[in-house]
Short mmCIF file of C-alpha atoms in Angstrom, two decimals:
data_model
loop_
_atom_site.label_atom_id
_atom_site.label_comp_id
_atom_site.label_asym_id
_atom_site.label_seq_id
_atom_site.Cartn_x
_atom_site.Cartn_y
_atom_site.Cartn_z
CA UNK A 1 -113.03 -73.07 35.02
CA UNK A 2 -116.75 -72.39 34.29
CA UNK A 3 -115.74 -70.95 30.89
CA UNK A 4 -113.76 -73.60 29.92
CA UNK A 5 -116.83 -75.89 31.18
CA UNK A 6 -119.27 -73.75 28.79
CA UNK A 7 -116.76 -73.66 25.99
CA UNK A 8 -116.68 -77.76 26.04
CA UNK A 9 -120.61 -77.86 26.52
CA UNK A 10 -120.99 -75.47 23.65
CA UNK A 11 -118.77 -77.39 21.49
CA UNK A 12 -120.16 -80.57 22.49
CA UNK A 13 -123.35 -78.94 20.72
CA UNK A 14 -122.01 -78.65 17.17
CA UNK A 15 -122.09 -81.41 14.33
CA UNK A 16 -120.04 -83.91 14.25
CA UNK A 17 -118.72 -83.30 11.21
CA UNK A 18 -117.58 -79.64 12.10
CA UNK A 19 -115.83 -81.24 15.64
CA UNK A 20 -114.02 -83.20 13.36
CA UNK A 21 -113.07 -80.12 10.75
CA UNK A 22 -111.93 -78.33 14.10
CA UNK A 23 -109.72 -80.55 15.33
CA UNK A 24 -108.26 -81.47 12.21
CA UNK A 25 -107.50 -78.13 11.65
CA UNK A 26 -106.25 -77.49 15.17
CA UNK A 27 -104.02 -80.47 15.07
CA UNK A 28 -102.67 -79.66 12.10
CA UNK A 29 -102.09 -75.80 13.22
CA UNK A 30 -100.04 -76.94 16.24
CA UNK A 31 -97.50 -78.96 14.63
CA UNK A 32 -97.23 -76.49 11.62
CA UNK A 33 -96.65 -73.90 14.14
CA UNK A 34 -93.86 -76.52 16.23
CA UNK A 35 -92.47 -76.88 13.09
CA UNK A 36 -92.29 -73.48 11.78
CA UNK A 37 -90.96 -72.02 15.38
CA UNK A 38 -88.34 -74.99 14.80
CA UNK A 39 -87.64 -74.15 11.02
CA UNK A 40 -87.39 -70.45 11.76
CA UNK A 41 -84.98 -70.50 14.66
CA UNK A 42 -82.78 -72.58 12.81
CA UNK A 43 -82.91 -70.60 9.60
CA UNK A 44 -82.84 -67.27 11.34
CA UNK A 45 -79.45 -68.48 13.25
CA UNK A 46 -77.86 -69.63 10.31
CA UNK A 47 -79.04 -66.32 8.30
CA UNK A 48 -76.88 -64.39 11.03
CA UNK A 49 -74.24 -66.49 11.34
CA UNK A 50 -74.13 -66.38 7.64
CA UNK A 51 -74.13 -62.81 7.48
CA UNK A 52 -71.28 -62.27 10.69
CA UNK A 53 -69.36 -64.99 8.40
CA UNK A 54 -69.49 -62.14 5.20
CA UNK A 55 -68.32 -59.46 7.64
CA UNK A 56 -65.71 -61.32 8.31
CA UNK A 57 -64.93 -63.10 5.19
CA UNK A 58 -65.23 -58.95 3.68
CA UNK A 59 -63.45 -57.65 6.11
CA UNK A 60 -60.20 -60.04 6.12
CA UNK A 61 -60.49 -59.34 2.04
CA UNK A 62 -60.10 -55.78 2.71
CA UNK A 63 -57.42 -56.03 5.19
CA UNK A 64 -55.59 -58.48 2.53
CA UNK A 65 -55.87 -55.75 0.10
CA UNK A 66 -54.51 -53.26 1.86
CA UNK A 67 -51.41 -55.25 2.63
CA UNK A 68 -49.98 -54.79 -0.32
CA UNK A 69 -51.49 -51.68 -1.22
CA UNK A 70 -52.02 -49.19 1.43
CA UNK A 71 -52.78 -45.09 0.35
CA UNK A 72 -52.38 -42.08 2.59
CA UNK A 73 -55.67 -40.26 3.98
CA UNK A 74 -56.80 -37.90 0.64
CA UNK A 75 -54.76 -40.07 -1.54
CA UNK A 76 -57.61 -42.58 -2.94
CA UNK A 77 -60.95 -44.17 -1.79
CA UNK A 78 -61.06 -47.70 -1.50
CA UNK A 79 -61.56 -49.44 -4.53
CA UNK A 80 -64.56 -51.84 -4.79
CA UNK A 81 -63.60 -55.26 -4.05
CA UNK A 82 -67.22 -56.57 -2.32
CA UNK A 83 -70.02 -57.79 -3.74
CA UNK A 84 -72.12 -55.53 -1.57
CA UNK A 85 -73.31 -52.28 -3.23
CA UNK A 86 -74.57 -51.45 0.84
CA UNK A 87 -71.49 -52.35 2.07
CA UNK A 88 -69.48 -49.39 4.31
CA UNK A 89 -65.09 -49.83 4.47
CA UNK A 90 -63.28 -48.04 6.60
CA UNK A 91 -59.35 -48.25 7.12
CA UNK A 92 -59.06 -46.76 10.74
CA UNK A 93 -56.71 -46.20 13.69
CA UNK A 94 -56.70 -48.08 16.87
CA UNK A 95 -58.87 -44.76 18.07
CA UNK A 96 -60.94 -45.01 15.42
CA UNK A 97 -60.22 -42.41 13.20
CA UNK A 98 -61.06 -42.92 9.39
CA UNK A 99 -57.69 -43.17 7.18
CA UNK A 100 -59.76 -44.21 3.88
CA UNK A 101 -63.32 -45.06 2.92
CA UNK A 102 -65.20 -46.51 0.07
CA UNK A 103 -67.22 -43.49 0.13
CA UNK A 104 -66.22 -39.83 -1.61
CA UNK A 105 -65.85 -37.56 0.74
CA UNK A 106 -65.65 -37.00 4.55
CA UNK A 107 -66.44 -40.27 6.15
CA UNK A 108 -67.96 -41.20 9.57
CA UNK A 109 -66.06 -43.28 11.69
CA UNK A 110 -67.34 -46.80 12.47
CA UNK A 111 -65.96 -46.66 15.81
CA UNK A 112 -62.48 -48.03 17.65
CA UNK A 113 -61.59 -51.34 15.84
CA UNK A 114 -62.60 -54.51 17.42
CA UNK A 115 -61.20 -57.72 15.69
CA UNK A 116 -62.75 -59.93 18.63
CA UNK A 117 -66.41 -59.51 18.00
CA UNK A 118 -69.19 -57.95 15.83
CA UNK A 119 -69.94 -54.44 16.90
CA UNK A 120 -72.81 -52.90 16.35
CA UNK A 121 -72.28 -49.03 15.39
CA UNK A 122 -75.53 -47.10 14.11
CA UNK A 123 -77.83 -49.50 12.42
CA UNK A 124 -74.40 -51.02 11.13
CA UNK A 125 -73.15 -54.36 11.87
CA UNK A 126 -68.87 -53.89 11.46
CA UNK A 127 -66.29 -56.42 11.31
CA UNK A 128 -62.81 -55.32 12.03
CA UNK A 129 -59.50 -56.96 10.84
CA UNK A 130 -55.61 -55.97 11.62
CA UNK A 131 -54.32 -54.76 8.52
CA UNK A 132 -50.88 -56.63 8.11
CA UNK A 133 -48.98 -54.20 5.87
CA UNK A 134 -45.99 -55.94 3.95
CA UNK A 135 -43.27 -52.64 4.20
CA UNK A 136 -41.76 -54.11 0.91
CA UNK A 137 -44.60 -53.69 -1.19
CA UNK A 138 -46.88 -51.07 0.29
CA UNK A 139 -46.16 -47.70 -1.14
CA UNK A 140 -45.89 -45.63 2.05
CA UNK A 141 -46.85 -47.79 5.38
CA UNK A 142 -48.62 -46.17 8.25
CA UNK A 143 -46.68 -45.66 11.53
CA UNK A 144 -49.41 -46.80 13.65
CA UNK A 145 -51.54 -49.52 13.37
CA UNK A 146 -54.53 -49.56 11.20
CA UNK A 147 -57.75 -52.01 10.46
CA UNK A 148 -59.70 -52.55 7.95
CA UNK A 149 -63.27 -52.21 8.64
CA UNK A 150 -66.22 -53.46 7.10
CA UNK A 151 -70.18 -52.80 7.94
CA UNK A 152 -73.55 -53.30 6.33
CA UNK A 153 -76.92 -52.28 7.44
CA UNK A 154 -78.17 -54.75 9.95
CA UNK A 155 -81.78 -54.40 7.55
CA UNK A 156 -79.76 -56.73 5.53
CA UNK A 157 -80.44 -59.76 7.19
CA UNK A 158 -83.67 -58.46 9.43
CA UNK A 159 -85.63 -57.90 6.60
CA UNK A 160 -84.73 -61.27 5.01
CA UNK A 161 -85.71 -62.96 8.47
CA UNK A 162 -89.30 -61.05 8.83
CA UNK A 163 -89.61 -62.07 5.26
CA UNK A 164 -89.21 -65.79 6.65
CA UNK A 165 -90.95 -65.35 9.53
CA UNK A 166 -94.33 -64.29 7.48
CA UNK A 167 -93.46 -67.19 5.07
CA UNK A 168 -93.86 -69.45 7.88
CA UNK A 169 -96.85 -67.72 9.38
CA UNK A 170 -98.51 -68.22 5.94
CA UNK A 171 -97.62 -71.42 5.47
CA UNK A 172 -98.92 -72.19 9.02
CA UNK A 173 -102.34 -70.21 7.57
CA UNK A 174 -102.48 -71.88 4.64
CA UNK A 175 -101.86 -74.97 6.14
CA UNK A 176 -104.41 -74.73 8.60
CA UNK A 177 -107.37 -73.90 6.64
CA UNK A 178 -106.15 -76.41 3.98
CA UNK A 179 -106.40 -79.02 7.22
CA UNK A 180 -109.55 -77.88 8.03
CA UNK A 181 -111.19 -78.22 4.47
CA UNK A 182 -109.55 -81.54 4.37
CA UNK A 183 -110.97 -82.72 7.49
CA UNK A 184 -114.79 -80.86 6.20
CA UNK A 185 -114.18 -83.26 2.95
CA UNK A 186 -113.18 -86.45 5.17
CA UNK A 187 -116.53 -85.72 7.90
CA UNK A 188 -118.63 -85.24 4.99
CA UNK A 189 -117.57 -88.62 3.62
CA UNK A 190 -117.47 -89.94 6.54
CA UNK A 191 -121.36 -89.14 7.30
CA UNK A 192 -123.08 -89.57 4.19
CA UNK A 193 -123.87 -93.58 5.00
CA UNK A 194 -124.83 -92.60 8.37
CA UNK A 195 -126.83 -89.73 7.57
CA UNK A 196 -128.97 -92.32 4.66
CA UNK A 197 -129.18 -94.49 7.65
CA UNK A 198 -130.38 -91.54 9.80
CA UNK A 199 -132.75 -90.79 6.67
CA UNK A 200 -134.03 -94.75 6.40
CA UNK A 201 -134.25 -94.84 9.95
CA UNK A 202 -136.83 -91.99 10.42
CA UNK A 203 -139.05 -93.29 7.22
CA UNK A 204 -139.33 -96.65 9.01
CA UNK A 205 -140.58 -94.60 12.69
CA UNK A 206 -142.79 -92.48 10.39
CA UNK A 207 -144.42 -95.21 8.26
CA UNK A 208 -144.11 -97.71 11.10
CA UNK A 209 -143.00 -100.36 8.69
CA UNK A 210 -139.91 -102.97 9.93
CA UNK A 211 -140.01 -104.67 6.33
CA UNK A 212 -137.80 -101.60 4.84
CA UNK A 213 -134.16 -102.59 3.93
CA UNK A 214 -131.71 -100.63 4.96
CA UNK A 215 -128.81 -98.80 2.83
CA UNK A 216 -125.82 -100.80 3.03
CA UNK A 217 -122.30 -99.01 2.71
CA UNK A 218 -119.86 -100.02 0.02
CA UNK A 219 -116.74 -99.95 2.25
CA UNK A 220 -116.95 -102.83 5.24
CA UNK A 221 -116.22 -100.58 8.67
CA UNK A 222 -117.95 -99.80 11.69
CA UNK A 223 -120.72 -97.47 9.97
CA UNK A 224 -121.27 -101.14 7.07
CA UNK A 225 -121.50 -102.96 10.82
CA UNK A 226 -124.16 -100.89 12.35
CA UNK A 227 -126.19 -101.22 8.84
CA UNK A 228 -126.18 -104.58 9.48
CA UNK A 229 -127.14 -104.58 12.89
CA UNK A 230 -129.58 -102.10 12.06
CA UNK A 231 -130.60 -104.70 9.37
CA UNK A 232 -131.50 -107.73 11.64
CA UNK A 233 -132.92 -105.70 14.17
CA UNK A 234 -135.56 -104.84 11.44
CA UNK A 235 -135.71 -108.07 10.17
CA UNK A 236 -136.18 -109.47 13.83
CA UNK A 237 -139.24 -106.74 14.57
CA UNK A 238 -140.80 -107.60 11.58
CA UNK A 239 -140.55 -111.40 12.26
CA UNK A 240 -142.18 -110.64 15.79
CA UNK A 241 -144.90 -108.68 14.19
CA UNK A 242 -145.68 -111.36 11.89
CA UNK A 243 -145.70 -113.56 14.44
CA UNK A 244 -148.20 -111.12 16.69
CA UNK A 245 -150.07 -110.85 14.09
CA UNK A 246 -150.91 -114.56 13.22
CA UNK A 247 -151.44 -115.15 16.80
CA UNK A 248 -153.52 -112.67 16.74
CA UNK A 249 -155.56 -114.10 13.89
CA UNK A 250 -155.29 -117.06 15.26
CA UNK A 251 -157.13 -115.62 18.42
CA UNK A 252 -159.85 -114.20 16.51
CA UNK A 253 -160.56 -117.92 14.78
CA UNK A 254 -160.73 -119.50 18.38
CA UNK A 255 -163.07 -116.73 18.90
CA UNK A 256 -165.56 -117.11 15.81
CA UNK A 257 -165.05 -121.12 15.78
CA UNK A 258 -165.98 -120.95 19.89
CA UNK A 259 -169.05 -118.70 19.26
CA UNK A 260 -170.48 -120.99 16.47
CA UNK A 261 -169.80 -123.93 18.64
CA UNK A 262 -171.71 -122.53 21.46
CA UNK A 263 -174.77 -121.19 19.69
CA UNK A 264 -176.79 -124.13 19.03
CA UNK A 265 -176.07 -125.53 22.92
CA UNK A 266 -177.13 -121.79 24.36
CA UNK A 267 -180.02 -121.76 21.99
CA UNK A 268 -181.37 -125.53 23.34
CA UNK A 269 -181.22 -124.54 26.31
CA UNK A 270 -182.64 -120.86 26.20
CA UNK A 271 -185.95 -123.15 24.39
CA UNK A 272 -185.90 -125.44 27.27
CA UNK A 273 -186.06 -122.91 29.37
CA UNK A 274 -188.56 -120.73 27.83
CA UNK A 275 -191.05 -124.47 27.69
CA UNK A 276 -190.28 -125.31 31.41
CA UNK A 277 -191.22 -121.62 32.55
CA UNK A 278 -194.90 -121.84 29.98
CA UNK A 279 -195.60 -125.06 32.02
CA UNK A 280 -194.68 -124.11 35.69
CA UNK A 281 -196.62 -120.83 34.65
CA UNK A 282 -199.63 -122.96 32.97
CA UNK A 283 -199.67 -124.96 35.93
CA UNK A 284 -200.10 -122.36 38.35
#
């Protein structure tokens, strides 16, 4: 709690105009980052979704194909049929075990055929489908059942989301320091009348002189308002100086006028005086 109290202190302490940068910039950063959690959730789901819906999509081609044309283990590799050059097909037993691949050679198994759910099988996301072989048309149908399996790396859509991810987390960057110069531009701005004011304002303490006009702002808002309330204060202050002044001079006149007045009675007297004392002193 004391931190917190220091923190606000501390920040109370800085310019205005940087307060204002700050919390434009941290506004800004919260909603970008709202937005971006929001964006990126949504995208990322649809991204998988997307990508189970290939499996599937892949994986029910596959099984299609091999409905009409099905080929005994050693006989033939699956043909390619996917857009996918990552892509991994199996045709597999209930158990598992590979019939054909897409691949030369010995193939691993992608594990026991699951046609309810994506499975994930070594780094592989596989989508299983029931192969419905037509005995008509297929050259040499399977006793047993078989699927058709079909698996890509799950780096396929993992990389693609940490690619979004850090697209977001740039833009949210980006974003914020673009808010933050923005705000910087708008303070500045937003000062400039103030700070001639400031500027007028410390001539007139300095020179002691109420008769300066003050800098009025083009735009009429609260900083054009306190010009002009700064404006008839000084206008008031010099009035009342003026008016201090003339009584003042006004003072000295009663002063000078008084003093002439009352020399020539002081100086009658001070000679009636000075004859009275030579006679009571002549008489003595």
């Amino acid at each position: 709690m004391k931190r917190l109290r220091d923190l606000y202190s501390r920040s109370r302490r800085l310019p205005v105009r940087v307060r204002i940068a700050l919390v434009s910039a941290a506004l800004t950063a919260v909603i970008l980052i709202g937005f971006a959690a929001v964006v990126g959730r949504l995208v990322s789901n649809r991204l998988h979704d997307d990508f189970e819906k290939e499996l599937r999509t892949q994986a029910g081609a596959v099984a299609t194909y091999f409905s009409a044309e099905f080929r005994q283990p050693g006989e033939t590799t699956i043909p390619d049929i996917t857009p996918s050059p990552d892509a991994e097909i199996r045709v597999a037993h209930a158990d598992g075990s590979v019939v054909a691949s897409n691949e030369e050679g010995p193939a691993s198994s992608l594990g026991p055929p699951d046609t309810n759910a994506i499975v994930a099988v070594g780094g592989l996301e596989v989508a299983s489908r029931l192969i419905s072989i037509n005995p008509n048309l297929a050259s040499n149908p399977p006793q047993a059942p078989v699927y058709a399996q079909y698996a890509r790396p799950q780096t396929a859509v993992t990389n693609t989301v940490e690619r979004l991810w850090l697209f977001l987390a740039g833009g949210v960057a980006i974003g914020t320091v673009l808010a933050g110069l923005a705000g910087t531009a708008v303070a500045n701005r937003a000062m400039r009348p103030i700070a001639a004011l400031t500027a007028t304002a410390r001539d007139i303490a300095t020179t002691r002189d109420p008769s300066r006009r003050v800098p009025q702002p083009e735009s009429d808002d609260e900083v054009a308002e306190l010009a002009r309330t700064l404006e008839d204060m000084l206008r008031e202050l010099d009035a009342a100086r003026t008016e201090t002044e003339a009584t003042i001079e006004r003072q000295r006149e009663f002063a000078a006028d008084a003093s002439h007045e009352l020399r020539t009675p002081l100086t009658s007297i001070l000679a009636n005086l000075e004859l009275l004392e030579h006679e009571l002193e002549d008489g003595i």
